[in-house]
Structures are given as C-alpha cells and as structure tokens.
Short mmCIF file of C-alpha atoms and ligand atoms in Angstrom, two decimals:
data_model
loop_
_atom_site.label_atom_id
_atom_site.label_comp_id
_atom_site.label_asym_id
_atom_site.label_seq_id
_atom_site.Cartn_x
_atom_site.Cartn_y
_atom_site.Cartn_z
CA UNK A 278 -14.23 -54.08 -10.20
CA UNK A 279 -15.47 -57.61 -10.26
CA UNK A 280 -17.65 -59.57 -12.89
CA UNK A 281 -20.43 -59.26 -10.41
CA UNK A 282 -20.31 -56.11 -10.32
CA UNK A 283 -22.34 -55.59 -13.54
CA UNK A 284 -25.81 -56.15 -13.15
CA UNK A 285 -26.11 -58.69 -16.12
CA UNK A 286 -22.98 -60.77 -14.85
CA UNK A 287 -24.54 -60.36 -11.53
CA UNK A 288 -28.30 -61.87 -12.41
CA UNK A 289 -26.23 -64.80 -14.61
CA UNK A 290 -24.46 -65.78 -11.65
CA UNK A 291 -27.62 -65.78 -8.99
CA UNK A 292 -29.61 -67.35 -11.85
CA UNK A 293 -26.94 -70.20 -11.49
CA UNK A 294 -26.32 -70.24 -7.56
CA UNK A 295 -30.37 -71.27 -7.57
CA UNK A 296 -30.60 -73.58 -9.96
CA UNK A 297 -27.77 -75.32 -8.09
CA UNK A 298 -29.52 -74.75 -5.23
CA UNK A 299 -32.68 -76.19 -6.18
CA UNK A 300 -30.83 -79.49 -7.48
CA UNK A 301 -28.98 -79.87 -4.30
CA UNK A 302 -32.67 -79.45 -2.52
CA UNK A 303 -33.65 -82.20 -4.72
CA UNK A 304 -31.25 -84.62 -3.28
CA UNK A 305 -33.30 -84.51 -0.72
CA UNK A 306 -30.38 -84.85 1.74
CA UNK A 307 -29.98 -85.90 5.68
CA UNK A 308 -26.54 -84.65 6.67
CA UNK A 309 -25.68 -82.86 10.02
CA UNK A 310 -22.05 -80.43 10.59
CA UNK A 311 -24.43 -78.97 13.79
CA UNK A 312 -22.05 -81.68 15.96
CA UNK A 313 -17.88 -81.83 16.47
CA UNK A 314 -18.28 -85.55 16.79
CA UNK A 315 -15.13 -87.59 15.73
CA UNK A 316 -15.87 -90.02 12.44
CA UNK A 317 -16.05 -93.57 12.58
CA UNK A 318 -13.15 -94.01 11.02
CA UNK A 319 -11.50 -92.03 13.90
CA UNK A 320 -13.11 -94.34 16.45
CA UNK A 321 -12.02 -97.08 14.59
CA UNK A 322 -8.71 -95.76 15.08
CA UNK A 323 -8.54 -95.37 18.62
CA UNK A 324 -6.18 -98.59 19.95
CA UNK A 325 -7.38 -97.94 23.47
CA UNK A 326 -9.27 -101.45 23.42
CA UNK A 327 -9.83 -103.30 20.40
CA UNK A 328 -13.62 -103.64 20.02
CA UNK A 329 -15.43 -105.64 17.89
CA UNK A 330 -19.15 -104.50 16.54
CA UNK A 331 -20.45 -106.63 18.96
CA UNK A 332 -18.51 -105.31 21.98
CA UNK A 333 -19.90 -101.27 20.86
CA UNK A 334 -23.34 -102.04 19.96
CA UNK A 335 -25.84 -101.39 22.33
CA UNK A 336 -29.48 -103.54 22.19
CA UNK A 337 -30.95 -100.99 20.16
CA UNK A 338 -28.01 -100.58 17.52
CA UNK A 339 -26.63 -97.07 19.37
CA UNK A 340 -22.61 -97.16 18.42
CA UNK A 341 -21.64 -96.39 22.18
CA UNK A 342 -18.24 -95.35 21.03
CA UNK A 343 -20.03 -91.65 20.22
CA UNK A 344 -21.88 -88.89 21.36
CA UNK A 345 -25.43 -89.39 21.19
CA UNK A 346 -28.57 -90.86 23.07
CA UNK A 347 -29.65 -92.49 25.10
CA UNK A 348 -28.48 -89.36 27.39
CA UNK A 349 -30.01 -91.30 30.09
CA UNK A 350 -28.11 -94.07 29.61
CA UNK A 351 -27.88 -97.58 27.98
CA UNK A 352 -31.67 -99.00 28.50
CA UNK A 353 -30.39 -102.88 29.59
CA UNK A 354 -27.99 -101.77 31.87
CA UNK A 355 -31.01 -99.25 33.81
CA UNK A 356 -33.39 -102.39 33.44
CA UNK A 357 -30.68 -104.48 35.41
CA UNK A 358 -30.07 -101.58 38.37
CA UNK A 359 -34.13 -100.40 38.00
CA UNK A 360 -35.31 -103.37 40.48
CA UNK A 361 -32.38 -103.45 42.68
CA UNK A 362 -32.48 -99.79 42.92
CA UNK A 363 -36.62 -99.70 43.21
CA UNK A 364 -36.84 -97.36 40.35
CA UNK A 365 -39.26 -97.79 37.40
CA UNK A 366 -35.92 -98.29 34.08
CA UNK A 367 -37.79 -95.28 32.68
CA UNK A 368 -37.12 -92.97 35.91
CA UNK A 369 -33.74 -94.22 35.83
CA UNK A 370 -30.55 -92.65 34.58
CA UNK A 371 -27.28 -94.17 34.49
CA UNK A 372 -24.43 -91.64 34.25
CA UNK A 373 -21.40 -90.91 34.93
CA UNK A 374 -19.26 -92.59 37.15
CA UNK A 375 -19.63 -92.14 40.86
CA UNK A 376 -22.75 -91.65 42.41
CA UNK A 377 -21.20 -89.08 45.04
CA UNK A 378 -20.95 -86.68 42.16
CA UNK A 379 -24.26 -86.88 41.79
CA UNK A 380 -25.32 -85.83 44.90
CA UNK A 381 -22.79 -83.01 44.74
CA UNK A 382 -24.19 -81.67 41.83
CA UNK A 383 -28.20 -82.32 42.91
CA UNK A 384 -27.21 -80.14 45.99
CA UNK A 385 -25.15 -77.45 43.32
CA UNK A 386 -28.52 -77.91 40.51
CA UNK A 387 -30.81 -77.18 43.46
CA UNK A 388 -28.72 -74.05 45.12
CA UNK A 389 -28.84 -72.50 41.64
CA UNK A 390 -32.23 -73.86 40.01
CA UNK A 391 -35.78 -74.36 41.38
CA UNK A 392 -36.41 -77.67 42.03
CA UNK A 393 -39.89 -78.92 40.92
CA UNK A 394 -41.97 -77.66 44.26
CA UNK A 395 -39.71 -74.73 45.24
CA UNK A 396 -40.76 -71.31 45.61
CA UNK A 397 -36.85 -70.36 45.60
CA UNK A 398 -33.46 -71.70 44.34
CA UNK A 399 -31.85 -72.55 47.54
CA UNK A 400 -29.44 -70.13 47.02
CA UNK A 401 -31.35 -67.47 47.77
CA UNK A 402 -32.21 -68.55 50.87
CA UNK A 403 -30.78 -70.55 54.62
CA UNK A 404 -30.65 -74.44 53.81
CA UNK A 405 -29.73 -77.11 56.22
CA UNK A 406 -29.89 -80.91 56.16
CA UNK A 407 -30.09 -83.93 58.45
CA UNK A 408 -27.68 -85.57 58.97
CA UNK A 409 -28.50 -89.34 60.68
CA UNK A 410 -25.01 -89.95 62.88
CA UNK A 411 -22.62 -92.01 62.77
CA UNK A 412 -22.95 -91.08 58.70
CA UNK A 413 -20.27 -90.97 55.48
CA UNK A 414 -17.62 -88.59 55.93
CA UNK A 415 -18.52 -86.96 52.16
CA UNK A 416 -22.09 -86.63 52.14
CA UNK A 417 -21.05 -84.13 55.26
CA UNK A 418 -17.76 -82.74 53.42
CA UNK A 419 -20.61 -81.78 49.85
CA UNK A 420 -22.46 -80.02 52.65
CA UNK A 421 -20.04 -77.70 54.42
CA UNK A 422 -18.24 -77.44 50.79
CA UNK A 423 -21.86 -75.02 49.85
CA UNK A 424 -21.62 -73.96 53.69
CA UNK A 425 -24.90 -75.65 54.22
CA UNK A 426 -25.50 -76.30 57.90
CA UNK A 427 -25.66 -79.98 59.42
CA UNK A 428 -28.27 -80.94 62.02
CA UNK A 429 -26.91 -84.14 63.79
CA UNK A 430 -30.08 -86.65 64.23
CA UNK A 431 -29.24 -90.18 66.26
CA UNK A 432 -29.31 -93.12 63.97
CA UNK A 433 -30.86 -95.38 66.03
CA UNK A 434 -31.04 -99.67 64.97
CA UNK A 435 -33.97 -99.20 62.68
CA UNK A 436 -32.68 -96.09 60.44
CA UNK A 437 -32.83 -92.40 61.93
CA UNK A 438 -34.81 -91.49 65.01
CA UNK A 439 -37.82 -90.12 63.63
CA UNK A 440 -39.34 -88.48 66.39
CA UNK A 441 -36.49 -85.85 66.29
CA UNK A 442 -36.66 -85.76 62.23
CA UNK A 443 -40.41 -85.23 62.19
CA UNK A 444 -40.01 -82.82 64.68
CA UNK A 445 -36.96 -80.77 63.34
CA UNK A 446 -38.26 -81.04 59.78
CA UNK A 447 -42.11 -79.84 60.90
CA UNK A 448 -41.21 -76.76 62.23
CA UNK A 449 -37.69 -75.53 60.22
CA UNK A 450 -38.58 -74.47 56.90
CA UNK A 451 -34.47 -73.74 56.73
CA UNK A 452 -34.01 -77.99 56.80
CA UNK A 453 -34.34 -78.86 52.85
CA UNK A 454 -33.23 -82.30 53.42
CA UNK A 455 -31.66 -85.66 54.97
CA UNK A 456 -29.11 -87.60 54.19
CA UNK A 457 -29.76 -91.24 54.17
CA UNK A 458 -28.18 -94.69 53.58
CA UNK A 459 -31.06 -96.83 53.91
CA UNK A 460 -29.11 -100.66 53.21
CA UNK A 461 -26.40 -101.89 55.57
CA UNK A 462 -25.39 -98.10 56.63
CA UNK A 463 -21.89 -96.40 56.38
CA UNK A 464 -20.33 -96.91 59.29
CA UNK A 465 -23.11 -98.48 61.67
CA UNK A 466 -24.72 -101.12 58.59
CA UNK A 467 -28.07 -100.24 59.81
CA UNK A 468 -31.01 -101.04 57.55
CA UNK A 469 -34.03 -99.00 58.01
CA UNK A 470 -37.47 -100.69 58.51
CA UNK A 471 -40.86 -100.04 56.75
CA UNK A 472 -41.90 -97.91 59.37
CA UNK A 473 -39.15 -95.68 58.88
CA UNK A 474 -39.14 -95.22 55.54
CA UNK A 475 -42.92 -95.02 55.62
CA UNK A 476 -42.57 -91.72 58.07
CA UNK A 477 -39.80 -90.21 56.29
CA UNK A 478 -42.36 -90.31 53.48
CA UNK A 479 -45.48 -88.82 54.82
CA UNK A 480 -43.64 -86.52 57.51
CA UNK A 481 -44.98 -82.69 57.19
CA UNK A 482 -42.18 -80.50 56.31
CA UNK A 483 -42.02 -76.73 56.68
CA UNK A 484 -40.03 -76.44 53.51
CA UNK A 485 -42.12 -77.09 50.16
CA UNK A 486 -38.66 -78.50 48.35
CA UNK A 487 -38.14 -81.10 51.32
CA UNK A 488 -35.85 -83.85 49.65
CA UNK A 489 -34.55 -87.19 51.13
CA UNK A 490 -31.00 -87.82 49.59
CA UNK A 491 -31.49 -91.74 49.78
CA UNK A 492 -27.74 -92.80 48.67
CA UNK A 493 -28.59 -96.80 48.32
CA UNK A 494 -25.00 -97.29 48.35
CA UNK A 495 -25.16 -100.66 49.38
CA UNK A 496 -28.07 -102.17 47.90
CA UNK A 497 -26.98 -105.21 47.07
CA UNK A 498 -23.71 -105.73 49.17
CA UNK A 499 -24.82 -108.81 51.38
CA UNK A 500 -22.50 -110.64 54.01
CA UNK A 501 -25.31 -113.44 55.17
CA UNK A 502 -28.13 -115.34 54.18
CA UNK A 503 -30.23 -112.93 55.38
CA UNK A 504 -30.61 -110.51 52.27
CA UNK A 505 -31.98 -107.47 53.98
CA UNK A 506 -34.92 -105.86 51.69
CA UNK A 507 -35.73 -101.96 52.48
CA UNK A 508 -39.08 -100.79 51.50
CA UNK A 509 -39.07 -98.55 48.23
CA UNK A 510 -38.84 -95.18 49.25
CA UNK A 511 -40.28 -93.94 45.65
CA UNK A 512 -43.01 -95.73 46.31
CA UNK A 513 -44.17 -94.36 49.92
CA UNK A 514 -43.43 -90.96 48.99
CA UNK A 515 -45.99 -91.46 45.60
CA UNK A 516 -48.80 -92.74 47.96
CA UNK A 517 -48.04 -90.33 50.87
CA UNK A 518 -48.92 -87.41 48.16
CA UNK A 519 -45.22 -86.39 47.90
CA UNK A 520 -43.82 -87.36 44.47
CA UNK A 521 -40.80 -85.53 44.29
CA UNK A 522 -39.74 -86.10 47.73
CA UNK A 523 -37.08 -88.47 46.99
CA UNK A 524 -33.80 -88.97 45.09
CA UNK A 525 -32.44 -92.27 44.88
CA UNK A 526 -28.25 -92.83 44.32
CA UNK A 527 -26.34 -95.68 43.40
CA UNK A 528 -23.53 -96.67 41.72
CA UNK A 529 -21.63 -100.15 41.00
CA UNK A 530 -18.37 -98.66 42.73
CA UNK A 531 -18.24 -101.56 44.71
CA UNK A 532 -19.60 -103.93 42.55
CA UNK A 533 -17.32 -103.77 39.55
CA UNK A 534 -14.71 -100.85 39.31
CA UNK A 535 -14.63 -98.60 41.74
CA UNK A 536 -13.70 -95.28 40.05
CA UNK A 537 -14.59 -96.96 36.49
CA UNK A 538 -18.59 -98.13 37.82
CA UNK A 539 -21.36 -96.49 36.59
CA UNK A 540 -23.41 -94.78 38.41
CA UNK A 541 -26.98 -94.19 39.06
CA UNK A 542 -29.67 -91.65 39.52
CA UNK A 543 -33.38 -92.07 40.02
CA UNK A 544 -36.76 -90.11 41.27
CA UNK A 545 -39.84 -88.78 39.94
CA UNK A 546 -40.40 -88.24 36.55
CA UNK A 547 -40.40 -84.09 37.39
CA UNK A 548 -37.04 -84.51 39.03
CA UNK A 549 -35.81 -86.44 36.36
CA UNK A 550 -36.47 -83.97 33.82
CA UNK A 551 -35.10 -80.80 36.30
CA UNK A 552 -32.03 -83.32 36.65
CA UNK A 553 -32.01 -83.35 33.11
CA UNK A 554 -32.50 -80.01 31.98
CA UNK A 555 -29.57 -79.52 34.62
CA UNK A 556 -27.10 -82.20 34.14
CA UNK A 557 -27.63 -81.46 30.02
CA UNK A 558 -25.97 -78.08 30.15
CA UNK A 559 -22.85 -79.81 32.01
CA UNK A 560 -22.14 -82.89 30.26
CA UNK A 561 -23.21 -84.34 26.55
CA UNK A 562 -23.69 -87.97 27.76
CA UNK A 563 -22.61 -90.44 29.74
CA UNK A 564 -19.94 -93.22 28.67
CA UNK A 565 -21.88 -95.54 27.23
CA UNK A 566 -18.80 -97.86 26.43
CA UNK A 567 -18.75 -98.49 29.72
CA UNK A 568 -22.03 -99.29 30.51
CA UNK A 569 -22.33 -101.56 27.88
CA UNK A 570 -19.44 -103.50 29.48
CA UNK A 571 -20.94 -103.41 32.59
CA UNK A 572 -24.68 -104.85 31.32
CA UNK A 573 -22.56 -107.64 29.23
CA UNK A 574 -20.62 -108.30 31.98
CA UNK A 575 -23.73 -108.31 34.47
CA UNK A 576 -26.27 -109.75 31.92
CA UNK A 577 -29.72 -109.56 33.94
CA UNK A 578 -30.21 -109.08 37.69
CA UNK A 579 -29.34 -113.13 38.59
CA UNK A 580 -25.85 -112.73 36.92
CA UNK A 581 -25.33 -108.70 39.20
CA UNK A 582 -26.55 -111.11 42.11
CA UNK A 583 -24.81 -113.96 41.21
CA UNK A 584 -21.63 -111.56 40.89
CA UNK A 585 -22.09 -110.35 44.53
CA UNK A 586 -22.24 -113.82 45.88
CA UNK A 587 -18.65 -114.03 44.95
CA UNK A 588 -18.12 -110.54 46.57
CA UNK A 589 -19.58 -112.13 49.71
CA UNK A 590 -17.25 -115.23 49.58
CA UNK A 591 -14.52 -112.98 49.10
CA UNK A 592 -15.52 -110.22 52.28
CA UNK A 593 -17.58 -112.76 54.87
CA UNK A 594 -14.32 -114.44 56.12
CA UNK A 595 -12.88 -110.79 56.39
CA UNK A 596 -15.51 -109.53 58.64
CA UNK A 597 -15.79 -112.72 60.49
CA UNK A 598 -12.39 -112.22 61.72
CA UNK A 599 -12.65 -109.08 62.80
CA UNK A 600 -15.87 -109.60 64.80
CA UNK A 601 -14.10 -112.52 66.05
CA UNK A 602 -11.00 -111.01 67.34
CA UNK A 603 -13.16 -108.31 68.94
CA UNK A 604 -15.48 -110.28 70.60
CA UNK A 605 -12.09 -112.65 72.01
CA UNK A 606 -10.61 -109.20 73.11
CA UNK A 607 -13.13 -106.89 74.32
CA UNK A 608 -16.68 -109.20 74.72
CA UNK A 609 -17.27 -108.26 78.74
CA UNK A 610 -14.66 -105.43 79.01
CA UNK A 611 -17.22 -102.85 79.12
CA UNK A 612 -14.81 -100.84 77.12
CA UNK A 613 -16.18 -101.02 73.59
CA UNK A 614 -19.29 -101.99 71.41
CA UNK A 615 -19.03 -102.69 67.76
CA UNK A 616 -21.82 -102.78 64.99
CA UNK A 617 -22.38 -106.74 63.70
CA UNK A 618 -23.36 -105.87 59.93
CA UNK A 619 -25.43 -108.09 57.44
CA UNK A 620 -23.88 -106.27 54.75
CA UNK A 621 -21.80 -102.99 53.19
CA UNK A 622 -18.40 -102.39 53.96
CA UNK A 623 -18.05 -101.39 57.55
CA UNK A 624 -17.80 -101.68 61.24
CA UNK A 625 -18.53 -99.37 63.42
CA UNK A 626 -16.72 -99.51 66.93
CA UNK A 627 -17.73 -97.34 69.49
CA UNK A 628 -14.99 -96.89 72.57
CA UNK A 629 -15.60 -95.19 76.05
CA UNK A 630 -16.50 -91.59 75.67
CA UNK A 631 -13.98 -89.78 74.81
CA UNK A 632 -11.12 -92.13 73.87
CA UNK A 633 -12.03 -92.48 70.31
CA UNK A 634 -9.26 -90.14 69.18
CA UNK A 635 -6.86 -91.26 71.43
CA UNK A 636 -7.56 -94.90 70.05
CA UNK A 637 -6.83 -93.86 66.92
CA UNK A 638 -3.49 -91.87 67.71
CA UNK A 639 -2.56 -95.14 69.35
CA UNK A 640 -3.32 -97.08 66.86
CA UNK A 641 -1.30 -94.87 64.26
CA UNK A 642 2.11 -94.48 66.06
CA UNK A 643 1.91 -98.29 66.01
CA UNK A 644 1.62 -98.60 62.74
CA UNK A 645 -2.14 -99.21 61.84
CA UNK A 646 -4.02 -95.99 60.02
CA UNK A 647 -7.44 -95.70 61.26
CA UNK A 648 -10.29 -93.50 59.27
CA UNK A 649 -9.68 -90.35 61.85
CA UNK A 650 -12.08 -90.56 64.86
CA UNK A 651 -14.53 -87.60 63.73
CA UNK A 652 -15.02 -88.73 60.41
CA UNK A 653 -18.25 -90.13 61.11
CA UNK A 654 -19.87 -86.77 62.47
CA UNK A 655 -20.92 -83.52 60.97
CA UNK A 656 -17.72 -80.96 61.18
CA UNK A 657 -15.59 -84.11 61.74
CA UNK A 658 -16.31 -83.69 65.29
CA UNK A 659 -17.98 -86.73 67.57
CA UNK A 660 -19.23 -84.85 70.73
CA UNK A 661 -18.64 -87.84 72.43
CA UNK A 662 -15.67 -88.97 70.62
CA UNK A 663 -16.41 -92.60 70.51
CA UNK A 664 -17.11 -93.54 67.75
CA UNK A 665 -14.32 -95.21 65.05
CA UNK A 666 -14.91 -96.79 61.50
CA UNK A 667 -13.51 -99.94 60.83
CA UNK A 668 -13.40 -100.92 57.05
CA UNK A 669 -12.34 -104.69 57.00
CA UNK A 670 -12.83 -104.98 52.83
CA UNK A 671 -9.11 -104.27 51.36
CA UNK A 672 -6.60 -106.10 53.74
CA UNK A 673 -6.16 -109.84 53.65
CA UNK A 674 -7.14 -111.89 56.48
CA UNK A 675 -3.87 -112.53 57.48
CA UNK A 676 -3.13 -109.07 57.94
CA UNK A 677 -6.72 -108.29 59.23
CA UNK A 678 -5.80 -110.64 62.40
CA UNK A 679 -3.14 -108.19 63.46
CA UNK A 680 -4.81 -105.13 62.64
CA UNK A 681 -7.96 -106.18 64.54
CA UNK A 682 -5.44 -107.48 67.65
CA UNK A 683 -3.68 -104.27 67.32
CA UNK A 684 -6.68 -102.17 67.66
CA UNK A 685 -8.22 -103.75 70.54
CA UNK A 686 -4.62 -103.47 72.31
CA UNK A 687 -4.90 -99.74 71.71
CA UNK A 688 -8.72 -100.08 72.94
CA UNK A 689 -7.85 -100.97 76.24
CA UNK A 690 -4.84 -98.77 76.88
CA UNK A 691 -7.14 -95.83 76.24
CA UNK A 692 -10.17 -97.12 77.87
CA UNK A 693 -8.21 -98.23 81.10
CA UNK A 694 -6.14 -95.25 80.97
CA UNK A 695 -9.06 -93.11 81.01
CA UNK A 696 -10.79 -95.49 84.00
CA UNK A 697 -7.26 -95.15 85.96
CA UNK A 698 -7.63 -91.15 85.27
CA UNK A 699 -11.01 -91.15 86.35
CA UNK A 700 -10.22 -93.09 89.65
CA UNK A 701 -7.73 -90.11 90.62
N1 LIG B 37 -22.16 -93.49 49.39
C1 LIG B 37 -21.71 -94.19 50.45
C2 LIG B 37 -22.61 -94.40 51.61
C3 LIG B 37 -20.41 -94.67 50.46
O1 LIG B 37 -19.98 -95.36 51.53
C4 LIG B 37 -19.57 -94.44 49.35
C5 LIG B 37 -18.19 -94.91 49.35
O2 LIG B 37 -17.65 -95.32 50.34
C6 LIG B 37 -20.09 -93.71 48.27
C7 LIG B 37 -21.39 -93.26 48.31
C8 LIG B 37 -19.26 -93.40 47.06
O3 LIG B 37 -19.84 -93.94 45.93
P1 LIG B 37 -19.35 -93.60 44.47
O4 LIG B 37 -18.07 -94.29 44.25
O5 LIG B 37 -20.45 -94.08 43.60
O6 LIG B 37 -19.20 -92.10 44.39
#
C-alpha cells in the first residue's frame, strides 16, 4: 500500500501537485523539448571550423549553426541568385547542395503527389518528357531511373525545335514535360531566344500538369564579352495564363564548390508551397552555414559577377585552344563540326555519322578518356552516332594542346577510314 493510497494522503498530495502547478504557470514560461536540437554549447564545441559570431549570424540574427528557419533558405544569399536566376527572392529557395537533386526529387514529389494543376499523381498514370538533343547525360539517367519514357526533340541554334515540341506536346497528354538548359547548353552551349521561350510558354499542352524543367545551369558562366541574356521563363509563362508551368534550377556548383555549392529552386508561388509541403517531410532545412559563406563570400550580384570574371580569365584561354587546334586540324576536312560556345563548360563535336564511337575508342586506347559517345542522347544511344562532348574546363592548357591534337588525329582515322570503307 502506498501513502496515496488513502484518500486524505491522496487529496494532500493533488492539493500540492496544483498549487505547484499553478506557480510554475505563473512563470509564465517560453521553453520548447518538442526539438532534438544540439545546445549551443555543443555547437560551440564542434572544432570543425572555428567561427566567430560574425561568421554564424545570418542578416536577420538566425544562428545558422542550427536547425531552424528560414527553411527556404538564408534571405541575402536568394536576393543575390533571385535576379540572376529571374526569380522574385520570395519564390526562391536555396537548398541543399546540388541542383540535380532537385530535379530528381521534383520528378519523385510529382510521381507520388499532385502537383498544383494535376488531376493525378503521375504515378498513376504513362509520363514522358522531352528531351531537346544533344542534352546532359543525368537529366536522361533521373528519367529512365522512374522508367519515364524520353522523346528525342532536335535542339536546333536557337533552343529546341518548337514546331515538333508544340506539336508532340498538343496532342500527347502522356508528355508531362521538357527538359531544358536555356544558357550556353550542355553539350551544344546553345542559348535559346525570346521566341523560344515565349512558345514554350504559351504552347497548348494535352496534359493539365505540363512542366518545363528549366535547369539554368549556366546562368552566369560567360566566356566573351557578349553576356548572353535569356528571356525569363517565369515571366512568359505568368502572362501566357500558365503560372505553374515552370521550374527553374540552379546551383553555384560551378561557381564556388562544386559538391559544397548551394543550390537553387524557384517557380510559382503554388509550386513553391507543393515543393515545400514535399521537400519538408524529407529534410529539416538546408545548411545554412554554408550559405552564409557563400553570400559573404559573394556579397551582392557585382561581387557573384565580378567572381565569374575571374572564372572566365581562368576557362577563355582553355577553350580558345581547343577551338584553335580544331579549326588548324579539321577547318575544311569535311570530317567534323564543333559547337563555338559563348559560355558553360562544353564543346560539342560532331564527327561523320557513325564514327562517333569509334572516335572515342580511338581516342581511349591512346590514352585520352572521352565522355562515351551516347552520353548526349536519350538511352545513351546517338542514332547517328556523331555526336562527342568535349569538356575543356579541368585540364591545363598545356595538356589541353595534346588532348585536342590527339582527338582530331583519332577524328580523321575514323572519318577517313569510314570514307575508304565507303569507297569499297
Ligand atoms: N545541370 C547541367 C546542365 C549540368 O551540366 C550539370 C553539371 O554538369 C548539373 C546540372 C549539375 O549541377 P549540380 O552540381 O547543381 O547538381
């Protein structure tokens, strides 16, 4: 038996738990346990960089060593990506760190919940995309990954042919999207024009949940003068009566740390808020630490273009010898034709039809890897297997010089040994 269990012991007691109770009430309190975040003094403790206050403190006061808001990221870094990016800061989030993850999970969100417009999760129905070619290698790889089907469309000089998009997209309801690098293209560096992105806006699609994955990549990546501006694609689909037509993707992969960037995503404020609803059940935030080293580091939007001036100091003599070797080696052969980019990261080189892979084998046994011919094409197969990605960013020049020689060697033993073949 215990004291409580007589009745007067019993009524003492309770008369004592609420008087307690009513003076701890009268503290009047603001305490939270709802969290398992780590103390101060624990982040304090954490040697992994010493940080002063000033180096954790974001504009606002936000200790960005802990969970917490902003979810959507740290306000001065979104104002600094919101023009460059054409996104209004508010529509913008900045999370995680690669924006190729966030197309992954946009296309894994919308198999499994309605997007804003939808009458179905894709899931529950046939979905295939667009896909402009020569394209990036993962945005097909996310694709076939949810064994949603590809659709090859030409990318012609001024961004995808848009006859055969407004056609495919008017009369499939099964095509839920396109995939699209608008700046300075991966591998081709083709920028689309107004008129393009002004179509891809207004188009009539068959499906209600139409989206245009618009992965700007590249947006500020220039290699000349001539700064290459692509109309806002947020914009056209607002006045062409389709809001939530559009996400937009970035990331500062290759602008500061590529693997340790930050990266972006922006649309309409309905598809921000599915995002969100989404993205909140997978992750509690972002890492704000970084971002706050990326917006002191960056400052405003003249320091992030400022900072890509040196990228271009660094990358223009790179390109320039490629371009240069090719046009010394194969300018007249009628062997090969390469892309001249004002910006991004690559070259395309297209070789006769059907010597791409042979190229490439060539090329390998002699030492020189090559992105495999195929990469650039839904399936990794190029029907006409010509075309080959050149990425001139990572070697130094010296070393460019005999890659680029080596390559066009292995250009014309393929190309002439197919010619000789042909003769027989
Ligand atoms: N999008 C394009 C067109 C790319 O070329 C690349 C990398 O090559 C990426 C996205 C990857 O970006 P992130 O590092 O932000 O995932």
């Amino acid at each position: 038996m215990t004291t409580t269990s007589h009745p007067e012991a019993l009524r003492s007691r309770l008369d004592e738990a609420r008087r307690d109770y009513t003076a701890l009430q009268n503290q009047g309190l603001s305490l939270d346990l709802t969290r398992g975040k780590p103390s101060p003094a624990q982040l304090d403790s954490a040697g992994l960089l010493p940080l002063r206050d000033d180096q954790y403190r974001a504009a606002d006061g936000t200790d960005c060593r802990n969970y917490g808001p902003p979810n959507e990221g740290l306000r001065e870094l979104r104002d600094i990506f919101a023009p460059v990016l054409d996104v209004p800061a508010e529509q913008l989030l900045a999370v995680g760190n690669s924006s190729l993850e966030l197309m992954h999970d946009c296309l894994v969100h919308a198999l499994l919940s309605k997007l804003p417009g939808a009458e179905h999760r894709w899931v529950d129905q046939q979905v295939a995309f667009l896909a402009p070619v020569p394209g990036y290698d993962r945005h097909f790889a996310v694709c076939e990954r949810f064994g949603i089907d590809m659709i090859p469309v030409p990318l012609t000089a001024t961004g995808p042919d848009m006859d055969v998009v407004e056609d495919l997209v008017r009369s499939d309801p099964r095509i839920k999207g396109i995939w699209c690098v608008p700046k300075y293209s991966n591998p081709d560096g083709v920028c689309y024009d107004e008129e393009t992105v002004r179509r891809l806006a207004a188009m009539e699609t068959a499906a209600p949940d139409f989206r245009i994955f618009w992965d700007n990549a590249y947006a500020v990546h220039h290699l000349t003068d001539d700064e290459v501006a692509v109309a806002d694609i947020l914009a056209a689909c607002s006045e062409a009566d389709h809001p939530d037509r559009a996400f937009v993707f970035g990331s500062t992969s290759k602008i500061t740390l590529a693997g340790s960037g930050v990266a972006f995503f922006g649309s309409s404020p309905a598809n921000v808020a599915w995002w969100r609803a989404n993205a909140g059940k997978r992750t509690i935030g972002p890492d704000k630490l970084n971002q706050l080293r990326h917006a002191h580091f960056l400052r405003d939007v003249d320091g992030l273009r400022a900072h890509m001036r040196t990228h271009r100091e660094i990358l223009g003599p790179k390109f320039d010898t490629v371009l240069r070797i090719f046009a010394e080696q194969l300018e007249g052969s009628g062997l090969a034709t390469w892309s001249k980019p004002k910006g991004g990261y690559f070259i395309a080189l297209s070789v006769l039809e059907g010597c791409a892979r042979e190229v490439v084998r060539l090329a390998n046994e002699a030492g020189i890897a090559l992105t495999p011919a195929g990469a650039t094409h839904p399936y990794g197969t190029d029907p006409q297997d010509s075309v080959i990605r050149i990425g001139p960013t990572y070697p130094e020049v010296g070393e460019l010089e005999q890659i680029a020689h080596g390559v066009t060697v292995c250009v014309r033993l393929a190309g002439y040994e197919r010619l000789a073949a042909q003769q027989h």
